[in-house]
Amino acid sequence: MNPHESGRRARPGVFVTGTDTDVGKTLVSAILAKAWGADYWKPYQTGIAAAAGDTETVAALLGPGGGHELHAPACILRAPLAPWAAARAEGVALDMSALRLPGTNAPLVVEGAGGLYVPVDEHSMMIDVPARLALPVVLVARSTLGTINHTLLSLHALRARGLPVLGVVMNGPPSPGNREALERFGGVRIIAEIPPLARVDAAAVAGMARRIPALDVLMRGVEMPDARPGA
C-alpha cells in the first residue's frame, strides 16, 4: 500500500474520477451514494446543451426517498467539453481555487468531469480538485481491454500527488485477469465490479449498492492532507 494511504482519518466523503470520459462515473456515484446514504455533488457540469445534467441522472437513479441531498453544481456549461474549454466558449472565467465543499451532515460523493488531466481552468486540472477539497479518490475503470494501462497510469498520477485512493470500481463485463493485474501491479483494492445491467434504473442501483463495503471500513487508515488553498 502506498505510504500516503495510511494514518490520519480523512473527511467522510470521496471524489469519484475515471480513467476516461464515459467510463461510468455517474452510475458509480449513484451506487456509492445509495450504499452510504450520501449526498451528491458535481462541481463542474458541462454538456447540458446535448443532454440532461448528471445531477438529474443521479436523482433518477437514487429514486424517491432515502434522504439524499443533491447539491447544485458550482458551474454549469452548455458545451460537451472540458470545463476550461466550455467556459472559454461561453466567456466564463473559472477559478478552481475558489471551490468549496457544500455544507452537509451526510457523507458526500463528489463526481469529477472526464479524467484526471482534464483542464478545469487556466492553471488547474481535474486532479487538483480532490487535492483542493481534501477528499480521497475512488477511481472508475473499464473492465475491458486497455484498462490495465489506463488504470495504472491514473493510479500513478494520483499517488505522485499524494492523493489517497480508496479503491477502484471496475465497470463492464467481469474480467478476472484484468482484476488480478490491477490488484497486483496497482497495489489497489477493487471495491466492486459493476457488470452490464439489463436496466439502468433505481432498482438496479439499489441492488448494486448492497455489494459496496461500508464507507467507514474503506476509510480506515486513510491519510488525507488538509485542503490545499493553492492546489
CSV table of C-alpha atoms in Angstrom, one decimal:
chain,number,residue,atom,x,y,z
A,1,MET,CA,0.0,0.0,0.0
A,2,ASN,CA,1.2,3.5,-0.8
A,3,PRO,CA,2.6,5.4,2.3
A,4,HIS,CA,0.1,8.2,1.6
A,5,GLU,CA,-2.8,5.8,2.2
A,6,SER,CA,-2.3,5.2,5.9
A,7,GLY,CA,-2.5,7.4,9.0
A,8,ARG,CA,-4.8,10.3,9.7
A,9,ARG,CA,-8.5,10.0,9.3
A,10,ALA,CA,-10.0,11.6,6.2
A,11,ARG,CA,-13.2,13.6,5.7
A,12,PRO,CA,-16.4,11.5,5.3
A,13,GLY,CA,-16.6,11.8,1.6
A,14,VAL,CA,-15.0,10.7,-1.7
A,15,PHE,CA,-14.1,12.1,-5.1
A,16,VAL,CA,-15.1,9.9,-7.9
A,17,THR,CA,-13.0,10.2,-11.0
A,18,GLY,CA,-12.4,7.9,-14.0
A,19,THR,CA,-9.7,6.7,-16.3
A,20,ASP,CA,-11.5,8.3,-19.2
A,21,THR,CA,-14.8,10.1,-20.0
A,22,ASP,CA,-18.0,8.0,-20.3
A,23,VAL,CA,-16.4,5.3,-18.1
A,24,GLY,CA,-19.4,5.1,-15.7
A,25,LYS,CA,-18.6,7.7,-13.1
A,26,THR,CA,-22.2,8.9,-12.8
A,27,LEU,CA,-23.6,5.4,-12.4
A,28,VAL,CA,-20.9,4.5,-9.8
A,29,SER,CA,-21.5,7.8,-8.0
A,30,ALA,CA,-25.2,7.0,-7.7
A,31,ILE,CA,-24.4,3.5,-6.4
A,32,LEU,CA,-22.0,4.8,-3.8
A,33,ALA,CA,-24.4,7.5,-2.7
A,34,LYS,CA,-27.1,4.8,-2.3
A,35,ALA,CA,-24.8,2.5,-0.4
A,36,TRP,CA,-23.6,5.1,2.1
A,37,GLY,CA,-26.7,7.3,2.4
A,38,ALA,CA,-24.6,10.1,1.0
A,39,ASP,CA,-25.3,13.4,-0.6
A,40,TYR,CA,-24.1,14.0,-4.2
A,41,TRP,CA,-22.3,17.0,-5.8
A,42,LYS,CA,-20.9,17.5,-9.3
A,43,PRO,CA,-19.0,20.8,-9.1
A,44,TYR,CA,-18.4,21.2,-12.9
A,45,GLN,CA,-21.2,20.2,-15.2
A,46,THR,CA,-20.7,20.6,-18.9
A,47,GLY,CA,-22.7,19.4,-21.9
A,48,ILE,CA,-26.2,20.4,-20.9
A,49,ALA,CA,-26.9,21.6,-24.4
A,50,ALA,CA,-26.9,17.9,-25.6
A,51,ALA,CA,-28.1,16.0,-22.5
A,52,ALA,CA,-29.5,16.3,-19.0
A,53,GLY,CA,-27.0,17.1,-16.3
A,54,ASP,CA,-25.5,14.3,-14.2
A,55,THR,CA,-27.3,15.7,-11.1
A,56,GLU,CA,-30.6,14.9,-12.7
A,57,THR,CA,-29.4,11.5,-13.7
A,58,VAL,CA,-28.3,10.7,-10.2
A,59,ALA,CA,-31.6,11.9,-8.8
A,60,ALA,CA,-33.4,9.4,-11.1
A,61,LEU,CA,-31.1,6.6,-10.2
A,62,LEU,CA,-31.4,7.1,-6.5
A,63,GLY,CA,-35.2,7.2,-6.7
A,64,PRO,CA,-37.6,8.9,-4.2
A,65,GLY,CA,-36.8,9.0,-0.5
A,66,GLY,CA,-33.5,8.0,1.0
A,67,GLY,CA,-32.8,11.5,2.4
A,68,HIS,CA,-30.1,12.2,-0.2
A,69,GLU,CA,-29.4,15.9,-0.9
A,70,LEU,CA,-28.2,16.7,-4.4
A,71,HIS,CA,-26.2,19.9,-4.3
A,72,ALA,CA,-26.3,22.2,-7.2
A,73,PRO,CA,-23.1,22.4,-9.4
A,74,ALA,CA,-20.7,25.2,-8.8
A,75,CYS,CA,-20.7,25.8,-12.6
A,76,ILE,CA,-23.0,24.7,-15.4
A,77,LEU,CA,-21.8,25.0,-19.0
A,78,ARG,CA,-23.5,24.1,-22.3
A,79,ALA,CA,-20.8,22.6,-24.5
A,80,PRO,CA,-19.8,18.9,-24.0
A,81,LEU,CA,-16.2,19.9,-23.5
A,82,ALA,CA,-13.7,20.1,-20.6
A,83,PRO,CA,-14.7,22.8,-18.2
A,84,TRP,CA,-11.8,25.0,-19.3
A,85,ALA,CA,-12.8,24.8,-23.0
A,86,ALA,CA,-16.5,25.0,-22.3
A,87,ALA,CA,-16.0,28.1,-20.1
A,88,ARG,CA,-13.9,29.8,-22.8
A,89,ALA,CA,-16.6,29.2,-25.4
A,90,GLU,CA,-19.1,31.0,-23.1
A,91,GLY,CA,-16.8,33.8,-21.9
A,92,VAL,CA,-16.9,32.4,-18.4
A,93,ALA,CA,-13.8,32.7,-16.2
A,94,LEU,CA,-13.3,29.6,-13.9
A,95,ASP,CA,-11.2,29.7,-10.8
A,96,MET,CA,-10.8,26.3,-9.2
A,97,SER,CA,-9.0,27.8,-6.2
A,98,ALA,CA,-12.4,29.3,-5.1
A,99,LEU,CA,-14.1,25.9,-5.0
A,100,ARG,CA,-15.6,25.0,-1.6
A,101,LEU,CA,-17.4,21.9,-0.4
A,102,PRO,CA,-21.1,22.4,0.2
A,103,GLY,CA,-22.3,22.1,3.8
A,104,THR,CA,-23.7,18.7,4.6
A,105,ASN,CA,-24.3,16.4,7.6
A,106,ALA,CA,-24.1,13.3,5.5
A,107,PRO,CA,-21.2,11.7,3.6
A,108,LEU,CA,-20.6,13.4,0.3
A,109,VAL,CA,-19.9,11.8,-3.1
A,110,VAL,CA,-18.3,14.4,-5.4
A,111,GLU,CA,-18.1,13.5,-9.1
A,112,GLY,CA,-15.4,14.9,-11.4
A,113,ALA,CA,-15.7,15.6,-15.1
A,114,GLY,CA,-13.7,13.4,-17.5
A,115,GLY,CA,-10.4,12.0,-16.4
A,116,LEU,CA,-7.7,13.3,-14.1
A,117,TYR,CA,-5.9,15.5,-16.7
A,118,VAL,CA,-9.0,17.3,-18.0
A,119,PRO,CA,-8.3,21.1,-17.7
A,120,VAL,CA,-10.6,23.0,-15.3
A,121,ASP,CA,-9.2,26.5,-15.6
A,122,GLU,CA,-6.1,28.2,-16.9
A,123,HIS,CA,-4.0,26.7,-14.2
A,124,SER,CA,-5.7,23.6,-12.9
A,125,MET,CA,-6.5,20.1,-13.9
A,126,MET,CA,-9.2,17.8,-12.5
A,127,ILE,CA,-6.6,16.0,-10.4
A,128,ASP,CA,-6.3,19.3,-8.5
A,129,VAL,CA,-9.9,19.2,-7.4
A,130,PRO,CA,-9.6,16.3,-4.8
A,131,ALA,CA,-6.4,17.9,-3.6
A,132,ARG,CA,-8.2,21.2,-3.2
A,133,LEU,CA,-11.2,19.6,-1.4
A,134,ALA,CA,-9.0,17.1,0.7
A,135,LEU,CA,-11.0,14.1,-0.5
A,136,PRO,CA,-9.8,10.5,-1.1
A,137,VAL,CA,-10.4,9.1,-4.5
A,138,VAL,CA,-12.5,6.3,-6.0
A,139,LEU,CA,-11.3,5.5,-9.5
A,140,VAL,CA,-13.7,4.1,-12.0
A,141,ALA,CA,-12.2,2.0,-14.7
A,142,ARG,CA,-13.5,-0.1,-17.6
A,143,SER,CA,-13.1,-3.8,-17.2
A,144,THR,CA,-12.2,-4.4,-20.8
A,145,LEU,CA,-9.1,-4.4,-23.0
A,146,GLY,CA,-6.8,-1.4,-22.3
A,147,THR,CA,-7.9,-0.9,-18.8
A,148,ILE,CA,-4.6,-2.1,-17.2
A,149,ASN,CA,-2.6,0.7,-18.8
A,150,HIS,CA,-5.1,3.4,-18.3
A,151,THR,CA,-5.8,2.5,-14.7
A,152,LEU,CA,-2.2,2.0,-13.7
A,153,LEU,CA,-1.3,5.4,-15.2
A,154,SER,CA,-4.1,7.1,-13.3
A,155,LEU,CA,-3.1,5.4,-10.0
A,156,HIS,CA,0.5,6.6,-10.6
A,157,ALA,CA,-0.7,10.2,-11.2
A,158,LEU,CA,-2.8,10.2,-8.0
A,159,ARG,CA,0.0,8.8,-5.8
A,160,ALA,CA,2.5,11.1,-7.3
A,161,ARG,CA,0.3,13.9,-6.0
A,162,GLY,CA,0.0,12.3,-2.5
A,163,LEU,CA,-3.7,11.6,-3.0
A,164,PRO,CA,-5.1,8.5,-1.3
A,165,VAL,CA,-7.0,6.0,-3.3
A,166,LEU,CA,-9.8,4.2,-1.6
A,167,GLY,CA,-10.0,1.8,-4.4
A,168,VAL,CA,-11.1,1.0,-8.0
A,169,VAL,CA,-14.6,0.2,-9.3
A,170,MET,CA,-14.4,-1.8,-12.5
A,171,ASN,CA,-17.3,-1.2,-14.9
A,172,GLY,CA,-18.2,-3.7,-17.6
A,173,PRO,CA,-18.1,-7.5,-18.2
A,174,PRO,CA,-16.3,-9.3,-15.4
A,175,SER,CA,-12.6,-9.8,-16.2
A,176,PRO,CA,-10.7,-11.9,-13.6
A,177,GLY,CA,-7.4,-11.4,-15.4
A,178,ASN,CA,-7.7,-7.6,-15.5
A,179,ARG,CA,-8.8,-7.5,-11.9
A,180,GLU,CA,-5.8,-9.6,-10.8
A,181,ALA,CA,-3.4,-7.4,-12.8
A,182,LEU,CA,-4.8,-4.2,-11.3
A,183,GLU,CA,-4.6,-5.6,-7.7
A,184,ARG,CA,-1.1,-6.9,-8.2
A,185,PHE,CA,0.6,-4.2,-10.2
A,186,GLY,CA,-1.6,-1.3,-8.9
A,187,GLY,CA,-1.5,-2.3,-5.3
A,188,VAL,CA,-5.1,-1.3,-5.1
A,189,ARG,CA,-8.4,-2.6,-3.7
A,190,ILE,CA,-11.2,-3.4,-6.1
A,191,ILE,CA,-14.2,-2.0,-4.3
A,192,ALA,CA,-16.7,-3.5,-6.7
A,193,GLU,CA,-17.3,-4.9,-10.2
A,194,ILE,CA,-20.3,-3.4,-12.0
A,195,PRO,CA,-21.5,-5.9,-14.7
A,196,PRO,CA,-23.6,-4.8,-17.7
A,197,LEU,CA,-27.0,-4.0,-16.3
A,198,ALA,CA,-30.2,-5.1,-18.1
A,199,ARG,CA,-31.8,-1.9,-16.9
A,200,VAL,CA,-30.0,1.2,-15.5
A,201,ASP,CA,-32.6,2.4,-13.0
A,202,ALA,CA,-33.2,2.9,-9.3
A,203,ALA,CA,-33.8,-0.8,-8.7
A,204,ALA,CA,-30.5,-1.8,-10.3
A,205,VAL,CA,-28.6,0.9,-8.4
A,206,ALA,CA,-30.2,-0.3,-5.1
A,207,GLY,CA,-29.1,-3.9,-5.9
A,208,MET,CA,-25.6,-2.9,-6.7
A,209,ALA,CA,-25.4,-0.7,-3.6
A,210,ARG,CA,-25.8,-3.7,-1.4
A,211,ARG,CA,-22.5,-5.0,-2.6
A,212,ILE,CA,-20.5,-1.9,-1.7
A,213,PRO,CA,-18.4,-2.0,1.5
A,214,ALA,CA,-19.3,0.5,4.2
A,215,LEU,CA,-17.6,3.8,3.9
A,216,ASP,CA,-16.1,3.7,7.4
A,217,VAL,CA,-14.5,0.4,6.5
A,218,LEU,CA,-12.9,1.8,3.4
A,219,MET,CA,-11.7,4.9,5.2
A,220,ARG,CA,-9.9,3.1,8.0
A,221,GLY,CA,-6.2,4.0,8.0
A,222,VAL,CA,-6.6,6.6,5.2
A,223,GLU,CA,-4.3,9.6,5.5
A,224,MET,CA,-5.6,12.8,3.8
A,225,PRO,CA,-3.7,16.0,3.8
A,226,ASP,CA,-5.5,19.2,4.7
A,227,ALA,CA,-7.3,21.1,1.9
A,228,ARG,CA,-4.8,23.0,-0.2
A,229,PRO,CA,-5.7,26.6,-0.8
A,230,GLY,CA,-3.2,26.8,-3.6
A,231,ALA,CA,-3.9,23.5,-5.2
